[in-house]
PDB file of C-alpha atoms in Angstrom:
ATOM      1  CA  MET A   8       0.261  -0.262  -0.459  1.00 96.00           C
ATOM      2  CA  ASN A   9       1.127   3.218  -0.925  1.00 98.00           C
ATOM      3  CA  ARG A  10       2.446   5.021   2.518  1.00 98.00           C
ATOM      4  CA  PHE A  11       0.377   8.408   2.092  1.00 98.00           C
ATOM      5  CA  VAL A  12      -2.622   6.121   1.874  1.00 98.00           C
ATOM      6  CA  LYS A  13      -1.727   4.156   4.215  1.00 98.00           C
ATOM      7  CA  GLU A  14      -1.077   6.978   6.522  1.00 98.00           C
ATOM      8  CA  VAL A  15      -4.821   8.300   5.674  1.00 98.00           C
ATOM      9  CA  PHE A  16      -6.262   4.427   6.809  1.00 98.00           C
ATOM     10  CA  ASP A  17      -3.862   5.160   9.938  1.00 98.00           C
ATOM     11  CA  ALA A  18      -4.930   8.398  10.805  1.00 98.00           C
ATOM     12  CA  HIS A  19      -8.757   7.418  10.758  1.00 98.00           C
ATOM     13  CA  GLU A  20      -8.588   4.654  12.582  1.00 98.00           C
ATOM     14  CA  LEU A  21      -6.796   7.126  15.927  1.00 98.00           C
ATOM     15  CA  ILE A  22      -9.809   8.856  15.485  1.00 98.00           C
ATOM     16  CA  ARG A  23     -12.308   6.350  15.137  1.00 98.00           C
ATOM     17  CA  GLN A  24     -10.830   5.280  17.988  1.00 98.00           C
ATOM     18  CA  TRP A  25     -10.359   8.872  20.226  1.00 98.00           C
ATOM     19  CA  LEU A  26     -13.441  10.223  19.070  1.00 98.00           C
ATOM     20  CA  GLY A  27     -15.925   7.176  19.415  1.00 98.00           C
ATOM     21  CA  ASP A  28     -14.398   5.110  22.774  1.00 98.00           C
ATOM     22  CA  ALA A  29     -14.477   7.239  25.871  1.00 97.00           C
ATOM     23  CA  ASP A  30     -12.492   4.866  27.529  1.00 97.00           C
ATOM     24  CA  SER A  31      -9.230   5.259  25.126  1.00 98.00           C
ATOM     25  CA  PRO A  32      -6.445   6.146  26.617  1.00 98.00           C
ATOM     26  CA  GLN A  33      -4.372  10.023  26.075  1.00 97.00           C
ATOM     27  CA  ALA A  34      -1.591   8.268  24.377  1.00 98.00           C
ATOM     28  CA  ILE A  35      -4.233   7.913  21.401  1.00 98.00           C
ATOM     29  CA  CYS A  36      -4.725  11.506  21.036  1.00 98.00           C
ATOM     30  CA  ASP A  37      -1.292  12.460  21.571  1.00 98.00           C
ATOM     31  CA  GLU A  38      -0.471   9.801  18.293  1.00 98.00           C
ATOM     32  CA  LEU A  39      -3.136  11.108  16.325  1.00 98.00           C
ATOM     33  CA  LEU A  40      -2.372  15.209  17.073  1.00 98.00           C
ATOM     34  CA  ALA A  41       1.138  14.474  16.472  1.00 98.00           C
ATOM     35  CA  ARG A  42       0.349  13.450  12.497  1.00 98.00           C
ATOM     36  CA  PHE A  43      -0.382  17.037  11.822  1.00 98.00           C
ATOM     37  CA  SER A  44       1.938  20.213  10.718  1.00 98.00           C
ATOM     38  CA  ALA A  45       2.129  22.979  12.566  1.00 97.00           C
ATOM     39  CA  GLU A  46       1.310  25.091   9.964  1.00 98.00           C
ATOM     40  CA  TYR A  47      -1.862  22.586   9.528  1.00 98.00           C
ATOM     41  CA  SER A  48      -5.323  24.422   8.129  1.00 98.00           C
ATOM     42  CA  MET A  49      -8.494  22.641   6.859  1.00 98.00           C
ATOM     43  CA  VAL A  50     -11.807  23.436   5.426  1.00 98.00           C
ATOM     44  CA  THR A  51     -14.478  22.524   7.142  1.00 95.00           C
ATOM     45  CA  LEU A  52     -17.694  20.202   5.826  1.00 93.00           C
ATOM     46  CA  THR A  53     -19.527  23.379   6.788  1.00 93.00           C
ATOM     47  CA  GLY A  54     -16.892  25.972   4.802  1.00 95.00           C
ATOM     48  CA  HIS A  55     -15.103  26.917   8.275  1.00 95.00           C
ATOM     49  CA  ARG A  56     -11.263  27.103   8.150  1.00 96.00           C
ATOM     50  CA  LEU A  57      -9.421  25.768  10.912  1.00 96.00           C
ATOM     51  CA  ASP A  58      -5.675  25.791  11.931  1.00 98.00           C
ATOM     52  CA  CYS A  59      -3.475  23.486  14.091  1.00 98.00           C
ATOM     53  CA  ALA A  60      -4.630  25.118  17.552  1.00 98.00           C
ATOM     54  CA  ALA A  61      -8.274  24.846  16.730  1.00 97.00           C
ATOM     55  CA  LEU A  62      -7.678  21.307  15.747  1.00 97.00           C
ATOM     56  CA  ARG A  63      -6.168  20.460  18.745  1.00 97.00           C
ATOM     57  CA  THR A  64      -8.966  22.424  20.639  1.00 97.00           C
ATOM     58  CA  PHE A  65     -11.567  20.237  18.737  1.00 96.00           C
ATOM     59  CA  PHE A  66     -10.054  16.540  19.393  1.00 97.00           C
ATOM     60  CA  THR A  67      -9.161  17.702  23.120  1.00 96.00           C
ATOM     61  CA  ALA A  68     -12.605  18.645  24.300  1.00 97.00           C
ATOM     62  CA  GLN A  69     -14.003  15.616  21.574  1.00 97.00           C
ATOM     63  CA  HIS A  70     -12.887  12.439  23.709  1.00 98.00           C
ATOM     64  CA  GLY A  71     -15.790   9.802  23.278  1.00 97.00           C
ATOM     65  CA  ALA A  72     -18.338  12.250  21.846  1.00 97.00           C
ATOM     66  CA  LYS A  73     -19.147  10.075  19.249  1.00 97.00           C
ATOM     67  CA  SER A  74     -20.001   6.760  21.394  1.00 96.00           C
ATOM     68  CA  GLY A  75     -19.547   3.872  18.728  1.00 96.00           C
ATOM     69  CA  LEU A  76     -18.621   5.682  15.969  1.00 98.00           C
ATOM     70  CA  GLU A  77     -17.585   3.712  12.796  1.00 98.00           C
ATOM     71  CA  ILE A  78     -15.428   5.166   9.830  1.00 98.00           C
ATOM     72  CA  GLN A  79     -14.923   3.792   6.456  1.00 98.00           C
ATOM     73  CA  VAL A  80     -12.130   5.182   4.490  1.00 98.00           C
ATOM     74  CA  GLU A  81     -12.985   4.412   0.416  1.00 98.00           C
ATOM     75  CA  GLN A  82     -11.661   5.269  -2.362  1.00 98.00           C
ATOM     76  CA  PRO A  83      -8.150   6.903  -1.883  1.00 98.00           C
ATOM     77  CA  VAL A  84      -6.065   8.002  -4.821  1.00 98.00           C
ATOM     78  CA  VAL A  85      -2.909   9.391  -5.263  1.00 98.00           C
ATOM     79  CA  MET A  86      -3.241  12.974  -7.546  1.00 98.00           C
ATOM     80  CA  ALA A  87       0.266  13.621  -7.080  1.00 98.00           C
ATOM     81  CA  GLU A  88       3.156  12.488  -5.245  1.00 98.00           C
ATOM     82  CA  SER A  89       6.921  13.388  -4.872  1.00 98.00           C
ATOM     83  CA  GLU A  90       9.818  12.243  -2.478  1.00 97.00           C
ATOM     84  CA  LEU A  91       8.851  14.866   0.140  1.00 98.00           C
ATOM     85  CA  SER A  92       4.823  15.728  -0.551  1.00 98.00           C
ATOM     86  CA  ALA A  93       1.470  14.278  -1.712  1.00 98.00           C
ATOM     87  CA  VAL A  94      -2.143  14.720  -2.656  1.00 99.00           C
ATOM     88  CA  VAL A  95      -4.850  11.738  -1.787  1.00 99.00           C
ATOM     89  CA  THR A  96      -8.247  11.703  -2.616  1.00 98.00           C
ATOM     90  CA  TYR A  97     -10.576  10.024  -0.317  1.00 98.00           C
ATOM     91  CA  GLN A  98     -14.501   9.208   0.562  1.00 98.00           C
ATOM     92  CA  GLU A  99     -14.877   9.151   4.254  1.00 98.00           C
ATOM     93  CA  ARG A 100     -18.058   7.239   6.054  1.00 98.00           C
ATOM     94  CA  GLN A 101     -19.122   7.949   8.996  1.00 97.00           C
ATOM     95  CA  GLN A 102     -21.904   6.357  10.940  1.00 97.00           C
ATOM     96  CA  LEU A 103     -23.071   6.290  14.612  1.00 96.00           C
ATOM     97  CA  GLN A 104     -25.239   3.419  15.705  1.00 92.00           C
ATOM     98  CA  GLY A 105     -29.044   3.610  14.912  1.00 93.00           C
ATOM     99  CA  GLN A 106     -28.440   6.873  12.416  1.00 95.00           C
ATOM    100  CA  ALA A 107     -28.266   7.099   8.840  1.00 95.00           C
ATOM    101  CA  ALA A 108     -24.162   7.121   7.603  1.00 96.00           C
ATOM    102  CA  THR A 109     -22.557  10.345   6.450  1.00 96.00           C
ATOM    103  CA  LEU A 110     -20.545  10.521   3.241  1.00 97.00           C
ATOM    104  CA  ARG A 111     -17.760  13.069   2.669  1.00 97.00           C
ATOM    105  CA  TYR A 112     -15.009  13.368  -0.147  1.00 98.00           C
ATOM    106  CA  SER A 113     -11.854  14.821   1.185  1.00 98.00           C
ATOM    107  CA  THR A 114      -8.389  16.056  -0.380  1.00 98.00           C
ATOM    108  CA  VAL A 115      -5.684  16.300   1.959  1.00 98.00           C
ATOM    109  CA  VAL A 116      -2.287  17.677   0.878  1.00 99.00           C
ATOM    110  CA  PHE A 117       0.958  15.824   3.105  1.00 98.00           C
ATOM    111  CA  ARG A 118       4.543  16.896   3.496  1.00 98.00           C
ATOM    112  CA  VAL A 119       7.357  14.717   4.752  1.00 98.00           C
ATOM    113  CA  ASP A 120       9.977  16.597   7.297  1.00 98.00           C
ATOM    114  CA  GLY A 121      13.230  16.160   7.692  1.00 96.00           C
ATOM    115  CA  GLN A 122      13.263  12.852   9.857  1.00 97.00           C
ATOM    116  CA  GLY A 123      11.002  11.318   7.146  1.00 97.00           C
ATOM    117  CA  LYS A 124       7.887  11.496   9.027  1.00 98.00           C
ATOM    118  CA  ILE A 125       4.022  11.960   6.988  1.00 98.00           C
ATOM    119  CA  LEU A 126       2.890  15.204   8.086  1.00 98.00           C
ATOM    120  CA  TRP A 127      -1.198  16.458   7.588  1.00 98.00           C
ATOM    121  CA  ARG A 128      -0.542  19.721   5.846  1.00 98.00           C
ATOM    122  CA  HIS A 129      -3.841  20.832   4.787  1.00 98.00           C
ATOM    123  CA  LEU A 130      -7.325  18.904   4.286  1.00 98.00           C
ATOM    124  CA  HIS A 131     -10.493  20.110   2.758  1.00 98.00           C
ATOM    125  CA  GLU A 132     -13.466  17.966   3.436  1.00 98.00           C
ATOM    126  CA  THR A 133     -17.159  18.516   1.291  1.00 97.00           C
ATOM    127  CA  ALA A 134     -20.049  16.440   2.263  1.00 96.00           C
ATOM    128  CA  ALA A 135     -21.504  14.488  -0.176  1.00 94.00           C
ATOM    129  CA  GLY A 136     -24.806  15.664  -1.478  1.00 81.00           C
TER     130      GLY A 136
END
């Protein structure tokens, strides 16, 4: 599996654990947040912009807030890739027990730091109609 696509799957598993299980340890959140660049930016489903500090605040406040959350990453496509960066698109399906699933289309820009670590630099999400 492509290393950038693997990062999408791995990060979403941590998100699922952190948001979906109030008993998940703090180490899950720490591992998740370590994946984001200090320069991280995001355009949310509602069109708001988040920076890295806002993302940290969000995840810290949302521990276990979506009990039983299921997340499926679907149809990842590497749109562009070099040794130090990549652009990946994917679909993300989220579902809470007893509720209809929601679908979003996402595009992520990755960069690789000096130690070879893949970092999330920018994410743009659009809700499926």
